[in-house]
CSV table of C-alpha atoms in Angstrom, one decimal:
chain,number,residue,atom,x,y,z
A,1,UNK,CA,-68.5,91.7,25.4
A,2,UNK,CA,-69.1,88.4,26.7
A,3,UNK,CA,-68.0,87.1,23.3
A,4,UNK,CA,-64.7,88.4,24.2
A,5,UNK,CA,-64.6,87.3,27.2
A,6,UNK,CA,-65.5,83.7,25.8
A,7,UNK,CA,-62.4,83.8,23.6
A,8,UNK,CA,-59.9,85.5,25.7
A,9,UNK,CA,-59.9,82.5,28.1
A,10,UNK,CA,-60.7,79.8,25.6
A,11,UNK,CA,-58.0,79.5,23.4
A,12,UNK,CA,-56.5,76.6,22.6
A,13,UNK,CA,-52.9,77.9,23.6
A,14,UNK,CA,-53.7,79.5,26.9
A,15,UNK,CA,-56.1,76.2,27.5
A,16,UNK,CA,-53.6,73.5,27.0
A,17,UNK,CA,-50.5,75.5,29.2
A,18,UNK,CA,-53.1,76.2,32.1
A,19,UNK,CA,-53.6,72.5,32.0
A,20,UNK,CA,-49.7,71.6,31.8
A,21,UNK,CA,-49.5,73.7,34.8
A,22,UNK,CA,-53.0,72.4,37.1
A,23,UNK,CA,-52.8,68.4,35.8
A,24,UNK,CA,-50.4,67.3,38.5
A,25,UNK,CA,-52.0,68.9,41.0
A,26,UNK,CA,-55.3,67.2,40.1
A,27,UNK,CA,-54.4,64.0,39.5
A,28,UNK,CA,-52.7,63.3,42.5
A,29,UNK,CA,-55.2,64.6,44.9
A,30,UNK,CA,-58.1,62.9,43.2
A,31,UNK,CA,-55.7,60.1,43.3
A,32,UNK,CA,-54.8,60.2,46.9
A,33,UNK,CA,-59.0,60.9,47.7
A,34,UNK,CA,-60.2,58.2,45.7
A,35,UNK,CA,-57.9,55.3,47.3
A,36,UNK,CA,-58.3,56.5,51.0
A,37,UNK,CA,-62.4,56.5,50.5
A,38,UNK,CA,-62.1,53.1,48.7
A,39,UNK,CA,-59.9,51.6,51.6
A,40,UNK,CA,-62.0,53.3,54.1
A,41,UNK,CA,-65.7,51.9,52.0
A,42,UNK,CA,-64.3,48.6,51.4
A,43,UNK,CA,-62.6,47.2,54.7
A,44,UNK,CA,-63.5,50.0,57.8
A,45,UNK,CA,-67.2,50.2,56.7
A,46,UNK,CA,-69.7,47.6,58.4
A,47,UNK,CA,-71.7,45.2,56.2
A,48,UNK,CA,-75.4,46.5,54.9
A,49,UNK,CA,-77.8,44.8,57.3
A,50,UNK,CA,-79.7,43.6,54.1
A,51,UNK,CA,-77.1,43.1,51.2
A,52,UNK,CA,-74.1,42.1,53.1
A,53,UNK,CA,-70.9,42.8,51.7
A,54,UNK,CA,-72.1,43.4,48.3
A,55,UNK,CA,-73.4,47.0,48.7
A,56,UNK,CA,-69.8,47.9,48.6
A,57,UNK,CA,-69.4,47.9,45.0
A,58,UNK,CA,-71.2,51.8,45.1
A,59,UNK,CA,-68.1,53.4,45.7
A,60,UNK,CA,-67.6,52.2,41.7
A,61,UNK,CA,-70.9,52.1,40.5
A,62,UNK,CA,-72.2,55.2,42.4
A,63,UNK,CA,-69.0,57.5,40.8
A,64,UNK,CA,-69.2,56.3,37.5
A,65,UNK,CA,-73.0,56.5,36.9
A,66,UNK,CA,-73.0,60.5,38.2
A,67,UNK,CA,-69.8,60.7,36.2
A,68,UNK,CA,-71.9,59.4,33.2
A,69,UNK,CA,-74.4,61.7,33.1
A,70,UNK,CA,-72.4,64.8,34.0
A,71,UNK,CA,-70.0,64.5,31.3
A,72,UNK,CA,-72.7,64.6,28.9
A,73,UNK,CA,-74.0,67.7,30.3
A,74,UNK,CA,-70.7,68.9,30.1
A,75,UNK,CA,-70.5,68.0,26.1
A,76,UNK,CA,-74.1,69.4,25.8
A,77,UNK,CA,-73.1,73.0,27.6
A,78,UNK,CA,-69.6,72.9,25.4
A,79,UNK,CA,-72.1,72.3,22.0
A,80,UNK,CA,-74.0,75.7,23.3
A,81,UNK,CA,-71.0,77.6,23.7
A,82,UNK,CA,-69.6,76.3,20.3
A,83,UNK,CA,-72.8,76.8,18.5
A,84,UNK,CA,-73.4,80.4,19.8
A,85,UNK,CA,-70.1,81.8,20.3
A,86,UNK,CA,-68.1,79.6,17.8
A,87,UNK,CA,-65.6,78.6,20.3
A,88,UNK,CA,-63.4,75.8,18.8
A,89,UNK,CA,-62.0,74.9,22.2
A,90,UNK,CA,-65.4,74.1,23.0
A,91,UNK,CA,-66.0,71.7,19.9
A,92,UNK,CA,-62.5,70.1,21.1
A,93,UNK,CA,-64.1,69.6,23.9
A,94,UNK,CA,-66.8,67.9,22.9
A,95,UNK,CA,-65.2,65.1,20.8
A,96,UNK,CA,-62.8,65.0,23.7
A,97,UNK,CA,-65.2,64.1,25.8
A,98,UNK,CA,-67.2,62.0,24.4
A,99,UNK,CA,-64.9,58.6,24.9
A,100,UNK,CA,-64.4,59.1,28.4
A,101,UNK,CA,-68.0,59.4,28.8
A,102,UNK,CA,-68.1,56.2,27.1
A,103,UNK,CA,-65.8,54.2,29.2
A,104,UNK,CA,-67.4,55.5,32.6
A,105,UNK,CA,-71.0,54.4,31.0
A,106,UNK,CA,-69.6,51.1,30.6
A,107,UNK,CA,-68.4,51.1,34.1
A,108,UNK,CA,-71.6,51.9,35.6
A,109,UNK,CA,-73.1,49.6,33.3
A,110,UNK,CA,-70.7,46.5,34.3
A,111,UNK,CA,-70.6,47.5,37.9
A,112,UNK,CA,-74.4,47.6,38.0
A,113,UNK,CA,-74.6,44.8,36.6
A,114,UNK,CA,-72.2,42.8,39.1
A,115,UNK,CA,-73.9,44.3,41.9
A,116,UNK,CA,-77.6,43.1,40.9
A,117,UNK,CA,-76.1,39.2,40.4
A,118,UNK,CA,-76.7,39.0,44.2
A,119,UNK,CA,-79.2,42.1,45.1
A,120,UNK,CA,-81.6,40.8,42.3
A,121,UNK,CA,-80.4,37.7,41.4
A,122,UNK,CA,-80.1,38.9,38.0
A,123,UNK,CA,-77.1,40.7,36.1
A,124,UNK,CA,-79.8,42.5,33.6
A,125,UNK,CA,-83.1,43.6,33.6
A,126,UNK,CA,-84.8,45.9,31.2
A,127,UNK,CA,-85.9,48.2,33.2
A,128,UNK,CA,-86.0,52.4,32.7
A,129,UNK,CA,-82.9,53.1,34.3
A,130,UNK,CA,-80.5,50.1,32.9
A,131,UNK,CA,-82.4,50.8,29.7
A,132,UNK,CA,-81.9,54.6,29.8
A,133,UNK,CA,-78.4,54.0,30.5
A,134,UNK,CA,-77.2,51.6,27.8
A,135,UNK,CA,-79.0,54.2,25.2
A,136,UNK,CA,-76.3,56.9,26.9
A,137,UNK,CA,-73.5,54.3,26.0
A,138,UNK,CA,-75.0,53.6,22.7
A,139,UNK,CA,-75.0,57.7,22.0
A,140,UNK,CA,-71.4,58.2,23.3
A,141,UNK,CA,-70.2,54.9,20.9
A,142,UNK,CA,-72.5,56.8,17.8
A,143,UNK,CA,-71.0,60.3,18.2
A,144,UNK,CA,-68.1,59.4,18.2
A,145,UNK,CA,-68.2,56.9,15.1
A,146,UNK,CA,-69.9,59.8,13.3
A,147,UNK,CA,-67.4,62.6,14.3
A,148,UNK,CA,-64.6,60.4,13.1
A,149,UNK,CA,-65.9,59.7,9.9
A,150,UNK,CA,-66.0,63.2,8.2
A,151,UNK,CA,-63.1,64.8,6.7
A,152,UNK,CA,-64.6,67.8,7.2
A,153,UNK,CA,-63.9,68.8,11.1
A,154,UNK,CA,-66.3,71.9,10.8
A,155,UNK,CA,-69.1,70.4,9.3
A,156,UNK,CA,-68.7,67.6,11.9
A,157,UNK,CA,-68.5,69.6,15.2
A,158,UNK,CA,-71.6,71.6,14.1
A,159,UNK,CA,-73.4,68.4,13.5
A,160,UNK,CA,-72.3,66.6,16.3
A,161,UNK,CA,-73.1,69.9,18.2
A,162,UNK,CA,-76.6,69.5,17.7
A,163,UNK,CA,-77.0,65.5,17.8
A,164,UNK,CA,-75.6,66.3,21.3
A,165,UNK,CA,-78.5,68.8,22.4
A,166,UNK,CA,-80.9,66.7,21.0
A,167,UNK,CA,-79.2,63.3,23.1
A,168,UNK,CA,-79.4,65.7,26.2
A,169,UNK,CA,-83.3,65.1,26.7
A,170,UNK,CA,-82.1,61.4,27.7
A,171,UNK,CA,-80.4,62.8,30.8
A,172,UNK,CA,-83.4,63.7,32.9
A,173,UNK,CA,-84.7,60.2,31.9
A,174,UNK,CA,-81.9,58.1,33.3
A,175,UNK,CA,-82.5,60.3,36.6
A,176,UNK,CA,-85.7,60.3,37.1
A,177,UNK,CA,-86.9,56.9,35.6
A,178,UNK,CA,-87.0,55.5,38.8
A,179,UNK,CA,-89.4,58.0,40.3
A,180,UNK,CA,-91.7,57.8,36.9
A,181,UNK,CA,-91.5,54.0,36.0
A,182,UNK,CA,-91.4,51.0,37.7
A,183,UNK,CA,-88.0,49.5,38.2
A,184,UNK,CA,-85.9,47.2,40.5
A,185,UNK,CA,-83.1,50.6,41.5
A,186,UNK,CA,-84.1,52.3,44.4
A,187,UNK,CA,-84.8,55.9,44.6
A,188,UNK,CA,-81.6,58.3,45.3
A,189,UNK,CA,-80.2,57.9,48.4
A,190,UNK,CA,-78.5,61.3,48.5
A,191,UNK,CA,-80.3,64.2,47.2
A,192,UNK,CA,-80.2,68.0,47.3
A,193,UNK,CA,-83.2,68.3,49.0
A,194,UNK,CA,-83.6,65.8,51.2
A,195,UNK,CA,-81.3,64.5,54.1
A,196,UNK,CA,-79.2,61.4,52.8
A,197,UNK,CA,-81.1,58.0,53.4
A,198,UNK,CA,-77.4,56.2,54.0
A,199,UNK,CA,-75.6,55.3,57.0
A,200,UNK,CA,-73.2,58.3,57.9
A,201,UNK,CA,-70.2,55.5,58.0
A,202,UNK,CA,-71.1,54.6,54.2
A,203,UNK,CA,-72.6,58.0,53.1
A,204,UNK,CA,-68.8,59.6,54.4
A,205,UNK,CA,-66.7,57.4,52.0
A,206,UNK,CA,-68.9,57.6,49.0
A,207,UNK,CA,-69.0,61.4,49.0
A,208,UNK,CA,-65.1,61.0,48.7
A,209,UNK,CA,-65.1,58.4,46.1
A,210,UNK,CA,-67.4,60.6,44.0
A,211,UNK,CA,-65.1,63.1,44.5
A,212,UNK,CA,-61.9,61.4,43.6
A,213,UNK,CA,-63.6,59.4,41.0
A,214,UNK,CA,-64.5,63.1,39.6
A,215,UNK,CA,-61.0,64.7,40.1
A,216,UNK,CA,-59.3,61.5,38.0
A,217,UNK,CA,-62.2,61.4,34.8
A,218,UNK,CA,-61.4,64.7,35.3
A,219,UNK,CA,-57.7,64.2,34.2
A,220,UNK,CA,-58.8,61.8,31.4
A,221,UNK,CA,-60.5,64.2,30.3
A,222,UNK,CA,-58.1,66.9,29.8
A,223,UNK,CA,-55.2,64.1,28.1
A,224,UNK,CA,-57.9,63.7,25.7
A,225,UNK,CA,-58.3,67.4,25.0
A,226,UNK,CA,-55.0,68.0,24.8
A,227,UNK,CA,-54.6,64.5,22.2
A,228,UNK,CA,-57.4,66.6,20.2
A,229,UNK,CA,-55.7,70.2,20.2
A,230,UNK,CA,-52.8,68.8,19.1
A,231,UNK,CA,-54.4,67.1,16.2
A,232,UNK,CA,-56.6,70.0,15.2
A,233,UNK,CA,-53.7,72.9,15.8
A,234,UNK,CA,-50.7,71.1,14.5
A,235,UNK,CA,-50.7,73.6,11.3
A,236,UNK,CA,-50.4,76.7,14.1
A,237,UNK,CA,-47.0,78.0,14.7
A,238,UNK,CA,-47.4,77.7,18.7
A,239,UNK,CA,-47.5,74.4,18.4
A,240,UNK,CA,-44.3,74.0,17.6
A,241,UNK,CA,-43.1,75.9,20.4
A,242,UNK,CA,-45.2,74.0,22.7
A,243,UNK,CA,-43.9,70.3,21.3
């Protein structure tokens, strides 16, 4: 039963019009959420009593580094479903995925990296969490080089499937390397359990630029599953009816 369930809803046909029909809707609002908490982070919020004007870089670096991690836990979920149930969506999914995971790694990796010139006084350090985090980029850069180089797209999504369970033990590093390892980031300032350790006038603008940041990775997301349905559906006879 919850096999058909699975498929009823996850077909590649009902998938991409749903998204035809939700994308606008999406982007603009994240679009709209994103700038208004970046214009109200970067110019309405006061300066950080310790590193100036610089903290303000986190409504960047903040976004993308959750976005990071989350996007692989999304890819590791979808290489469940697709193992268990043999949803195909779900294998779409996955390599569609995987380079926007990439890019927002590398944004929290270059934004991090500008932000510690004149926290630390350093633009890298090896420490668990930079480290942790450049392994994430390095996975996203490897799955996808492998995906692309069989001809074989089954034999490659059930591979990749299982490299990406495998990768998913690095998540729960990158979060909590700064509570098991020594290392120049600070602990979370905003957790689930514990009232947020930021200022209410910076904490308000980041929750927003998380969210927008979300809603428009989001988007990129779904252009890149779309790009890959198209490619691996073009034989179907919908597809013509759709193009």
């Amino acid at each position: 039963m919850i096999k058909k369930f699975i498929h009823q809803f996850a077909s590649p046909k009902t998938y991409l019009f749903q998204v035809n029909r939700f994308y606008p809707y999406i982007f603009y609002i994240s679009l709209i959420i994103y700038t208004f908490s970046l214009i109200w982070g970067l110019l309405f919020t006061p300066q950080d009593f310790v590193q100036g004007n610089s903290f303000r870089i986190i409504y960047l670096h903040v976004p993308a580094s959750f976005l990071s991690q989350s996007l692989y836990v999304a890819m590791a979920f979808a290489s469940i479903t697709y193992l268990v149930w043999r949803v195909k969506l779900a294998a779409y999914l996955i390599i569609a995925i995987a380079p926007v995971g990439a890019m927002t790694t590398f944004v929290a990796l270059i934004s991090g990296s500008l932000w510690g010139i004149p926290t630390w006084g350093t633009w890298w350090q090896w420490d668990a969490r930079i480290t942790s985090t450049l392994i994430l980029f390095i996975m996203y850069l490897g799955l996808i080089s492998l995906h692309n180089s069989f001809s074989n797209y089954e034999k490659a999504d059930k591979l990749l499937s299982w490299l990406v369970i495998v990768g998913a033990v690095n998540i729960p590093i990158i979060k909590k390397s700064v509570d098991w390892w020594s290392t120049l980031h600070q602990s979370a300032s905003i957790t689930l359990t514990d009232k947020p350790s930021i200022d209410p006038s910076m904490f308000y603008p980041l929750i927003g630029s998380i969210i927008g940041f979300f809603g428009l990775i989001i988007c990129l997301v779904l252009i890149s599953s779309k790009h890959q349905i198209l490619i691996r559906e073009k034989t179907k006879s919908w597809i013509k009816d759709y193009v």
